[in-house]
Tab-separated table of C-alpha atoms and ligand atoms in Angstrom:
chain	number	residue	atom	x	y	z
I	1	MET	CA	18.680	-10.681	19.052
I	2	ARG	CA	15.925	-11.021	21.397
I	3	PRO	CA	12.252	-10.959	20.685
I	4	ILE	CA	9.873	-8.339	21.650
I	5	LEU	CA	6.742	-11.116	23.520
I	6	PRO	CA	3.937	-10.183	24.078
I	7	GLY	CA	2.708	-7.977	26.970
I	8	SER	CA	5.336	-5.589	25.267
I	9	THR	CA	4.584	-2.112	23.896
I	10	ILE	CA	4.184	-1.429	19.604
I	11	GLY	CA	4.280	1.961	18.684
I	12	ILE	CA	3.301	3.282	15.146
I	13	LEU	CA	4.120	6.416	13.068
I	14	GLY	CA	0.464	6.773	11.227
I	15	GLY	CA	-2.993	5.954	12.711
I	16	GLY	CA	-4.924	4.832	9.643
I	17	GLN	CA	-6.272	1.510	8.516
I	18	LEU	CA	-3.099	-0.013	8.511
I	19	GLY	CA	-2.535	0.991	11.910
I	20	ARG	CA	-5.740	0.110	12.746
I	21	MET	CA	-5.437	-3.179	11.538
I	22	THR	CA	-1.973	-3.864	12.374
I	23	ALA	CA	-2.996	-2.652	16.396
I	24	MET	CA	-6.279	-5.243	16.011
I	25	ALA	CA	-3.445	-7.963	15.352
I	26	ALA	CA	-0.990	-6.509	17.781
I	27	ARG	CA	-4.059	-6.745	20.574
I	28	SER	CA	-4.617	-9.989	19.773
I	29	PHE	CA	-1.235	-11.034	20.658
I	30	GLY	CA	-2.162	-9.488	23.311
I	31	TYR	CA	0.008	-6.862	22.763
I	32	ARG	CA	-0.036	-2.732	24.058
I	33	VAL	CA	0.004	-0.640	21.479
I	34	GLN	CA	0.335	3.494	20.645
I	35	VAL	CA	0.320	5.431	17.721
I	36	LEU	CA	0.745	8.941	16.071
I	37	ASP	CA	-1.359	10.654	14.118
I	38	PRO	CA	-2.181	14.148	13.496
I	39	ASP	CA	-5.745	13.364	13.722
I	40	PRO	CA	-6.670	12.647	17.115
I	41	SER	CA	-9.729	10.494	15.842
I	42	CYS	CA	-7.945	8.512	13.193
I	43	PRO	CA	-9.599	4.630	12.596
I	44	ALA	CA	-6.077	3.109	15.242
I	45	ARG	CA	-7.485	5.161	17.827
I	46	PHE	CA	-9.971	3.059	18.793
I	47	ILE	CA	-8.201	0.318	18.824
I	48	VAL	CA	-4.786	1.919	20.748
I	49	ASP	CA	-3.807	2.279	24.911
I	50	SER	CA	-2.810	5.553	23.503
I	51	CYS	CA	-2.536	8.166	20.891
I	52	PHE	CA	-0.346	10.871	20.211
I	53	SER	CA	-1.717	13.946	18.550
I	54	ALA	CA	1.031	15.053	15.861
I	55	ALA	CA	2.254	15.491	12.605
I	56	LEU	CA	3.956	12.870	10.892
I	57	ASP	CA	7.251	15.479	10.810
I	58	ASP	CA	7.243	16.236	14.413
I	59	ALA	CA	10.454	14.324	15.918
I	60	THR	CA	9.581	15.565	19.706
I	61	ALA	CA	6.215	13.650	19.586
I	62	ALA	CA	7.985	10.732	17.566
I	63	ALA	CA	10.931	10.306	19.909
I	64	ASP	CA	8.102	10.990	22.763
I	65	LEU	CA	6.069	7.628	21.439
I	66	ALA	CA	9.396	5.744	21.193
I	67	ARG	CA	10.080	6.033	24.971
I	68	GLY	CA	7.742	4.171	26.125
I	69	CYS	CA	7.995	1.509	23.323
I	70	ASP	CA	9.767	-2.229	22.881
I	71	VAL	CA	10.036	-1.860	19.005
I	72	VAL	CA	8.494	1.172	16.450
I	73	THR	CA	6.877	0.633	13.014
I	74	ILE	CA	5.266	3.064	10.039
I	75	GLU	CA	1.681	2.414	7.913
I	76	ILE	CA	2.844	5.129	6.282
I	77	GLU	CA	5.638	6.194	4.072
I	78	LYS	CA	5.543	9.393	4.940
I	79	ILE	CA	7.107	9.552	7.857
I	80	GLY	CA	9.541	12.592	8.516
I	81	LEU	CA	13.021	11.263	8.339
I	82	ASP	CA	14.138	13.095	11.386
I	83	ALA	CA	11.144	11.815	13.466
I	84	MET	CA	12.286	8.729	12.121
I	85	ARG	CA	15.681	8.905	13.614
I	86	ALA	CA	14.465	10.867	17.303
I	87	ALA	CA	12.201	7.397	17.533
I	88	GLU	CA	15.122	5.612	16.250
I	89	GLN	CA	17.197	7.164	19.814
I	90	HIS	CA	15.322	5.594	22.086
I	91	ALA	CA	13.195	1.787	20.308
I	92	PRO	CA	14.402	-0.125	17.368
I	93	VAL	CA	12.414	1.052	15.001
I	94	ARG	CA	11.350	-1.352	11.402
I	95	PRO	CA	11.847	-0.974	8.799
I	96	GLY	CA	14.554	2.149	9.619
I	97	HIS	CA	14.694	5.150	8.167
I	98	GLU	CA	17.477	4.406	5.437
I	99	VAL	CA	14.786	1.946	3.762
I	100	LEU	CA	11.999	4.712	3.493
I	101	GLU	CA	14.535	7.582	2.664
I	102	ILE	CA	14.913	5.839	-0.478
I	103	ILE	CA	10.661	4.473	-0.726
I	104	GLN	CA	9.366	7.360	0.076
I	105	HIS	CA	10.698	9.598	-2.642
I	106	ARG	CA	9.479	8.450	-5.931
I	107	ALA	CA	12.810	9.070	-8.430
I	108	ARG	CA	15.114	7.770	-5.653
I	109	GLN	CA	13.388	4.564	-4.952
I	110	LYS	CA	13.040	5.230	-9.345
I	111	ASP	CA	17.120	5.126	-9.097
I	112	TRP	CA	17.354	2.457	-6.656
I	113	LEU	CA	15.245	-0.063	-8.562
I	114	ALA	CA	16.785	0.131	-12.062
I	115	LYS	CA	20.619	0.442	-9.873
I	116	ALA	CA	19.777	-2.892	-8.347
I	117	GLY	CA	18.794	-4.789	-11.835
I	118	VAL	CA	15.062	-5.114	-11.184
I	119	PRO	CA	12.588	-4.547	-14.781
I	120	VAL	CA	10.961	-1.285	-14.437
I	121	GLY	CA	9.236	0.898	-17.775
I	122	PRO	CA	11.024	3.427	-19.083
I	123	TYR	CA	11.055	7.058	-17.241
I	124	ARG	CA	13.093	10.054	-16.694
I	125	VAL	CA	13.144	12.035	-12.830
I	126	VAL	CA	12.625	15.927	-14.424
I	127	THR	CA	12.836	19.025	-12.029
I	128	SER	CA	11.132	21.493	-14.727
I	129	ALA	CA	8.418	22.246	-17.581
I	130	ALA	CA	11.669	22.004	-20.007
I	131	GLU	CA	13.043	19.004	-18.532
I	132	LEU	CA	9.908	17.068	-18.782
I	133	GLU	CA	9.023	18.254	-22.834
I	134	ARG	CA	12.595	16.326	-22.932
I	135	ALA	CA	11.806	13.276	-21.738
I	136	ALA	CA	8.743	13.273	-23.482
I	137	ARG	CA	10.208	13.499	-26.824
I	138	GLU	CA	13.066	10.457	-25.526
I	139	LEU	CA	10.399	8.297	-24.660
I	140	ASN	CA	7.997	8.778	-27.133
I	141	PRO	CA	11.116	9.397	-29.930
I	142	SER	CA	9.142	7.808	-32.774
I	143	THR	CA	6.389	10.156	-32.684
I	144	GLY	CA	8.501	13.394	-31.271
I	145	GLY	CA	6.949	13.459	-28.064
I	146	ASP	CA	3.397	12.164	-28.692
I	147	GLY	CA	2.300	9.403	-26.629
I	148	GLU	CA	1.123	8.979	-23.005
I	149	LEU	CA	2.966	9.319	-20.203
I	150	PHE	CA	2.101	9.400	-16.058
I	151	ILE	CA	4.028	12.343	-14.082
I	152	LYS	CA	3.985	11.768	-10.616
I	153	ALA	CA	5.122	13.809	-7.973
I	154	ALA	CA	8.498	12.673	-6.276
I	155	GLN	CA	7.473	13.454	-2.822
I	156	GLY	CA	3.496	13.019	-1.463
I	157	GLY	CA	1.527	11.092	-3.783
I	158	TYR	CA	-0.853	8.610	-2.971
I	159	ASP	CA	-4.318	6.771	-4.903
I	160	GLY	CA	-3.651	8.153	-8.020
I	161	ARG	CA	-3.298	11.649	-6.206
I	162	GLY	CA	-0.034	13.849	-7.336
I	163	GLN	CA	0.403	12.426	-10.695
I	164	ALA	CA	-1.356	13.529	-14.416
I	165	GLN	CA	-1.695	11.926	-17.698
I	166	MET	CA	-0.143	13.815	-20.558
I	167	HIS	CA	-0.389	13.227	-24.353
I	168	ALA	CA	1.890	15.293	-26.103
I	169	SER	CA	5.122	17.000	-24.917
I	170	THR	CA	3.409	20.108	-25.808
I	171	ASP	CA	1.352	20.264	-22.976
I	172	SER	CA	4.334	19.470	-20.548
I	173	HIS	CA	3.906	23.138	-19.120
I	174	LYS	CA	-0.033	22.476	-18.338
I	175	ALA	CA	1.257	19.467	-16.302
I	176	TRP	CA	4.252	20.995	-14.565
I	177	LEU	CA	2.245	23.832	-13.070
I	178	TYR	CA	-0.668	21.599	-12.597
I	179	LEU	CA	1.420	19.250	-10.228
I	180	GLY	CA	3.363	22.274	-8.817
I	181	ALA	CA	6.270	19.855	-7.298
I	182	GLU	CA	10.015	20.197	-7.078
I	183	VAL	CA	10.755	16.767	-8.582
I	184	CYS	CA	8.460	14.278	-10.446
I	185	VAL	CA	9.059	10.812	-12.255
I	186	ALA	CA	7.814	10.807	-16.183
I	187	GLU	CA	7.411	7.947	-17.064
I	188	LYS	CA	6.134	5.761	-20.256
I	189	ALA	CA	2.638	4.797	-20.172
I	190	ILE	CA	2.745	0.811	-20.059
I	191	ALA	CA	-0.168	-1.227	-22.191
I	192	ILE	CA	-0.935	-3.450	-19.024
I	193	GLU	CA	-2.694	-6.145	-19.519
I	194	LYS	CA	-3.029	-7.269	-15.010
I	195	GLU	CA	-1.976	-5.278	-11.917
I	196	ILE	CA	-0.513	-7.792	-9.421
I	197	SER	CA	1.565	-7.140	-5.774
I	198	VAL	CA	3.594	-9.509	-3.563
I	199	LEU	CA	4.561	-8.709	-0.144
I	200	VAL	CA	7.582	-9.582	1.786
I	201	ALA	CA	8.153	-9.428	5.165
I	202	ARG	CA	11.735	-9.947	6.783
I	203	ARG	CA	13.152	-10.477	10.324
I	204	PRO	CA	15.910	-8.592	11.968
I	205	GLY	CA	17.820	-11.742	11.057
I	206	GLY	CA	17.435	-11.872	6.960
I	207	GLN	CA	14.476	-14.644	7.237
I	208	THR	CA	11.877	-13.998	4.895
I	209	ALA	CA	8.412	-15.088	3.953
I	210	VAL	CA	7.032	-14.292	0.144
I	211	TYR	CA	2.860	-13.989	-0.161
I	212	PRO	CA	1.691	-15.478	-3.077
I	213	ALA	CA	0.584	-13.080	-5.628
I	214	ALA	CA	-2.365	-10.949	-4.636
I	215	LEU	CA	-4.613	-9.456	-8.939
I	216	ASN	CA	-5.568	-6.254	-8.800
I	217	HIS	CA	-8.056	-4.033	-10.564
I	218	HIS	CA	-8.077	-0.169	-10.045
I	219	GLN	CA	-10.602	2.508	-11.218
I	220	ASN	CA	-9.135	5.683	-11.746
I	221	ARG	CA	-5.358	4.646	-10.202
I	222	ILE	CA	-7.457	4.094	-6.636
I	223	LEU	CA	-7.303	-0.045	-5.446
I	224	ASP	CA	-10.927	-1.058	-6.256
I	225	TRP	CA	-10.663	-4.445	-6.003
I	226	SER	CA	-8.467	-7.824	-5.212
I	227	VAL	CA	-7.746	-10.986	-5.077
I	228	ILE	CA	-5.264	-13.650	-3.103
I	229	PRO	CA	-4.242	-15.338	-4.554
I	230	ALA	CA	-3.432	-14.238	-7.846
I	231	PRO	CA	-5.613	-16.641	-11.410
I	232	ILE	CA	-2.708	-16.318	-13.152
I	233	GLU	CA	0.132	-19.059	-14.508
I	234	LEU	CA	2.147	-20.226	-11.875
I	235	ALA	CA	5.778	-18.951	-13.472
I	236	LEU	CA	4.588	-15.708	-13.499
I	237	ALA	CA	3.421	-15.544	-10.007
I	238	GLN	CA	7.062	-17.047	-8.851
I	239	ARG	CA	8.782	-14.522	-11.272
I	240	ALA	CA	7.313	-12.117	-9.260
I	241	GLN	CA	8.021	-13.527	-5.730
I	242	GLN	CA	11.215	-13.923	-6.674
I	243	ILE	CA	11.933	-9.953	-7.971
I	244	ALA	CA	9.703	-9.050	-4.844
I	245	ARG	CA	12.089	-11.387	-2.620
I	246	THR	CA	15.104	-9.694	-3.927
I	247	ILE	CA	14.250	-6.814	-3.638
I	248	ALA	CA	13.420	-7.312	-0.063
I	249	GLU	CA	17.066	-8.755	0.747
I	250	LYS	CA	18.693	-5.862	-1.648
I	251	LEU	CA	17.064	-3.000	0.707
I	252	GLU	CA	17.542	-5.513	4.076
I	253	ILE	CA	14.183	-4.100	5.282
I	254	VAL	CA	12.329	-5.356	8.722
I	255	GLY	CA	9.480	-5.389	8.701
I	256	LEU	CA	6.582	-5.599	5.188
I	257	LEU	CA	7.570	-4.992	1.640
I	258	ALA	CA	4.446	-4.527	-0.802
I	259	VAL	CA	5.912	-4.372	-4.463
I	260	GLU	CA	3.529	-3.724	-7.165
I	261	MET	CA	4.364	-4.936	-10.745
I	262	PHE	CA	2.255	-4.398	-14.073
I	263	VAL	CA	1.815	-7.789	-16.709
I	264	THR	CA	2.311	-6.095	-19.881
I	265	THR	CA	0.242	-7.013	-22.929
I	266	SER	CA	3.545	-8.784	-24.346
I	267	GLY	CA	4.421	-11.129	-20.896
I	268	GLU	CA	6.533	-8.421	-19.803
I	269	LEU	CA	7.056	-7.957	-15.953
I	270	LEU	CA	7.587	-4.666	-14.838
I	271	VAL	CA	7.425	-3.292	-10.776
I	272	ASN	CA	5.349	-0.004	-10.464
I	273	GLU	CA	6.075	0.948	-6.494
I	274	LEU	CA	7.270	-0.383	-3.130
I	275	ALA	CA	5.118	0.197	-0.351
I	276	PRO	CA	7.356	-1.304	2.632
I	277	ARG	CA	4.455	-1.307	5.335
I	278	PRO	CA	0.825	-3.737	4.879
I	279	HIS	CA	-0.606	-2.495	1.200
I	280	ASN	CA	-4.351	-2.497	0.220
I	281	SER	CA	-3.699	-4.837	-1.915
I	282	TYR	CA	-3.669	-7.863	1.122
I	283	HIS	CA	-6.562	-6.807	3.431
I	284	ALA	CA	-7.975	-10.168	1.881
I	285	SER	CA	-4.159	-11.581	3.825
I	286	GLU	CA	-7.363	-11.881	6.480
I	287	ARG	CA	-9.179	-14.356	5.184
I	288	ALA	CA	-7.168	-16.212	2.503
I	289	ASN	CA	-3.898	-16.894	4.067
I	290	ALA	CA	-2.799	-18.823	7.321
I	291	THR	CA	-1.120	-15.682	8.323
I	292	SER	CA	-2.975	-11.946	8.440
I	293	GLN	CA	-0.354	-9.237	6.800
I	294	PHE	CA	-1.138	-7.671	9.940
I	295	GLU	CA	-0.566	-10.235	12.431
I	296	GLN	CA	3.026	-11.146	9.547
I	297	CYS	CA	4.172	-7.306	10.338
I	298	VAL	CA	4.005	-7.800	13.977
I	299	ARG	CA	6.039	-11.197	14.032
I	300	ALA	CA	8.676	-9.115	11.816
I	301	VAL	CA	9.038	-6.508	13.521
I	302	CYS	CA	8.971	-8.323	17.175
I	303	ASP	CA	12.070	-10.826	15.433
I	304	LEU	CA	8.898	-13.614	16.487
I	305	PRO	CA	8.964	-16.327	13.900
I	306	LEU	CA	7.016	-15.600	10.686
I	307	GLY	CA	4.085	-17.460	10.160
I	308	SER	CA	2.416	-19.636	7.028
I	309	THR	CA	1.991	-17.501	3.719
I	310	GLU	CA	-0.551	-20.446	2.634
I	311	VAL	CA	-3.189	-20.112	0.826
I	312	GLN	CA	-6.294	-21.434	2.781
I	313	LYS	CA	-8.958	-20.520	0.449
I	314	PRO	CA	-9.154	-18.034	-2.091
I	315	ALA	CA	-10.391	-14.228	-0.604
I	316	ALA	CA	-11.104	-10.742	-2.052
I	317	ILE	CA	-11.722	-7.304	-0.871
I	318	LEU	CA	-13.439	-4.676	-2.354
I	319	ASN	CA	-12.650	-0.536	-1.498
I	320	LEU	CA	-15.629	1.147	-0.503
I	321	LEU	CA	-15.101	4.718	-1.154
I	322	GLY	CA	-16.330	8.576	0.302
I	323	ASP	CA	-18.039	8.316	-2.775
I	324	LEU	CA	-20.634	5.692	-1.516
I	325	TRP	CA	-22.057	8.141	1.513
I	326	LEU	CA	-21.574	11.031	-0.197
I	327	ALA	CA	-24.176	9.433	-2.283
I	328	HIS	CA	-27.061	7.408	0.038
I	329	SER	CA	-26.877	8.851	3.454
I	330	SER	CA	-26.967	5.026	4.519
I	331	PRO	CA	-25.725	2.347	2.122
I	332	ARG	CA	-27.855	-1.055	2.685
I	333	PHE	CA	-24.778	-2.979	4.940
I	334	ASP	CA	-28.124	-5.685	6.018
I	335	GLU	CA	-28.642	-6.317	2.587
I	336	ALA	CA	-24.437	-6.300	1.643
I	337	LEU	CA	-24.134	-9.172	4.235
I	338	THR	CA	-27.195	-11.317	2.824
I	339	VAL	CA	-24.146	-12.348	0.434
I	340	PRO	CA	-22.375	-15.785	1.565
I	341	GLY	CA	-18.811	-14.917	2.596
I	342	VAL	CA	-18.667	-11.346	3.344
I	343	ARG	CA	-18.005	-9.406	6.022
I	344	LEU	CA	-17.111	-5.877	5.965
I	345	HIS	CA	-14.408	-3.725	7.754
I	346	LEU	CA	-15.387	0.091	8.259
I	347	TYR	CA	-12.363	2.217	9.236
I	348	GLU	CA	-14.723	4.338	11.472
I	349	LYS	CA	-13.430	7.663	9.329
I	350	GLN	CA	-15.941	10.918	10.224
I	351	VAL	CA	-15.386	12.375	7.113
I	352	PRO	CA	-16.727	11.002	3.561
I	353	LYS	CA	-14.930	12.417	0.845
I	354	ALA	CA	-14.837	11.822	-2.689
I	355	GLY	CA	-11.892	8.621	-3.178
I	356	ARG	CA	-11.443	8.239	0.237
I	357	LYS	CA	-11.072	4.908	1.581
I	358	MET	CA	-13.443	3.781	4.174
I	359	GLY	CA	-13.852	0.586	4.779
I	360	HIS	CA	-13.805	-2.418	2.751
I	361	LEU	CA	-15.721	-5.771	1.662
I	362	SER	CA	-14.131	-9.129	1.885
I	363	ALA	CA	-15.248	-12.760	0.783
I	364	VAL	CA	-14.120	-15.979	0.606
I	365	GLY	CA	-14.812	-17.859	-2.073
I	366	GLU	CA	-14.249	-21.607	-3.726
I	367	THR	CA	-11.579	-19.439	-6.735
I	368	ALA	CA	-10.525	-16.781	-6.839
I	369	HIS	CA	-13.501	-15.610	-9.954
I	370	GLU	CA	-15.686	-16.744	-7.097
I	371	ALA	CA	-14.588	-14.692	-3.804
I	372	VAL	CA	-14.400	-11.582	-6.442
I	373	GLU	CA	-18.162	-11.907	-7.795
I	374	ARG	CA	-19.134	-11.991	-4.120
I	375	VAL	CA	-17.757	-8.810	-3.637
I	376	LYS	CA	-18.909	-7.415	-6.811
I	377	GLN	CA	-23.027	-8.577	-6.038
I	378	ALA	CA	-21.882	-7.116	-2.152
I	379	LYS	CA	-21.038	-3.979	-3.173
I	380	ALA	CA	-23.750	-3.668	-5.643
I	381	LEU	CA	-26.335	-4.653	-2.507
I	382	LEU	CA	-24.976	-1.417	-1.048
I	383	ASP	CA	-26.762	0.423	-3.578
I	384	LYS	CA	-29.940	-0.994	-2.486
I	385	VAL	CA	-32.949	1.669	-1.891
I	386	GLN	CA	-34.832	1.025	1.608
I	387	SER	CA	-38.722	-0.040	0.470
K	401	LIG	N1	3.702	4.040	-15.846
K	401	LIG	C1	2.294	3.379	-16.163
K	401	LIG	N2	1.593	3.085	-17.072
K	401	LIG	C2	0.496	2.591	-16.967
K	401	LIG	N3	-0.382	2.345	-15.814
K	401	LIG	C3	0.011	3.486	-14.783
K	401	LIG	C4	1.318	3.797	-14.999
K	401	LIG	N4	1.970	4.073	-13.570
K	401	LIG	C5	0.998	4.268	-13.102
K	401	LIG	N5	-0.705	3.679	-13.612
K	401	LIG	C6	-1.450	3.592	-12.980
K	401	LIG	O1	-1.885	4.481	-11.818
K	401	LIG	C7	-2.291	3.897	-10.452
K	401	LIG	C8	-1.374	4.169	-9.721
K	401	LIG	O2	0.200	4.209	-9.758
K	401	LIG	P1	0.907	4.472	-8.804
K	401	LIG	O3	2.208	4.439	-8.990
K	401	LIG	O4	0.811	3.211	-8.118
K	401	LIG	O5	0.913	5.285	-7.246
K	401	LIG	P2	-0.010	5.583	-6.286
K	401	LIG	O6	0.869	5.390	-4.973
K	401	LIG	O7	-1.202	6.379	-6.409
K	401	LIG	O8	-0.858	4.155	-5.927
K	401	LIG	C9	-1.287	1.935	-10.667
K	401	LIG	O9	-2.212	1.092	-10.285
K	401	LIG	C10	-2.043	2.035	-13.111
K	401	LIG	O10	-2.974	1.279	-12.561
K	402	LIG	MG1	0.541	2.410	-6.537
């Protein structure tokens, strides 16, 4: 297989912030970049050579994009499988539709993980309110169905959307109607001590590079802040890396694979979910690691040697949600940038909405703790009133 060298054109299906940051890394290597996104002013728009405005399941548009590209990658798992197959007729698409078919459907993904022998929490796939009620009883047998469950629509959810929490089997009907999905995954609520993730890059020939784990803090089921390296025991971090590498190899993915995991209060490591693309919890890799996740994505899909994942300095990121703009017409970026080691990335999204990721702050520190404290301090300063 021949590498796809700088000067060639990379296509990205999806033009959100992940596509934008991948495009920035590709550009700095001297690639041309084209994206496809339903929103003509998507975040990647301002970085790329051309932007195809079309739905993510538009097979004709995906084929048009791929026709002008040397390789195509994705920044979101919600791409229509027909669109993936149509693009594959014209250029290598990395990762391909086989991987997406498994990952973009939560039930298929969970069943695949369980069958592959990957540790996952107790769950049931359900297709009706009655099945959900039975699942609640089976997942909490000692209490007759009382106990917290997470119910997740099999398709389309993200950042905690398409999910409901349920406390008793008697709530099944309400939860089922609320989600309005045909297939859901019902999961027993895990007693979580920490959430971590591990990113793996894999080239077409099978070479992999695994990143040190990130520690992730969520608020309202949305990632709030994240730090690399996760300040956790080495043995636990190594176990997490091993699990992530094994999944990437079994999936035979080409590109990036992010593996979200729970560390339970009893010290168990359970895989929560997979993402076949750059991941929010590795935005800090731009500052922490010798090779950022975005550059690594470009290297992997272009079949270039993978870069070192070594940590050069601990770094953290903190997400800026639309809520910030809804509360303050102009957040005090001038104040936030006074904190040492802090940088800002805004994604140029036109409309702030509650829970919408608009940008992030990043910071390096001497320790992971210091990096996190710095992004938190900078965030607090954004709220300062203009005097
Ligand atoms: N089974 C569970 N037990 C406890 N917490 C959970 C469970 N499932 C999800 N959560 C919480 O909700 C967050 C979002 O859920 P996740 O499945 O990762 O969906 P999303 O695709 O929205 O990221 C998780 O990071 C975790 O904090
Ligand atoms: Mg998640």
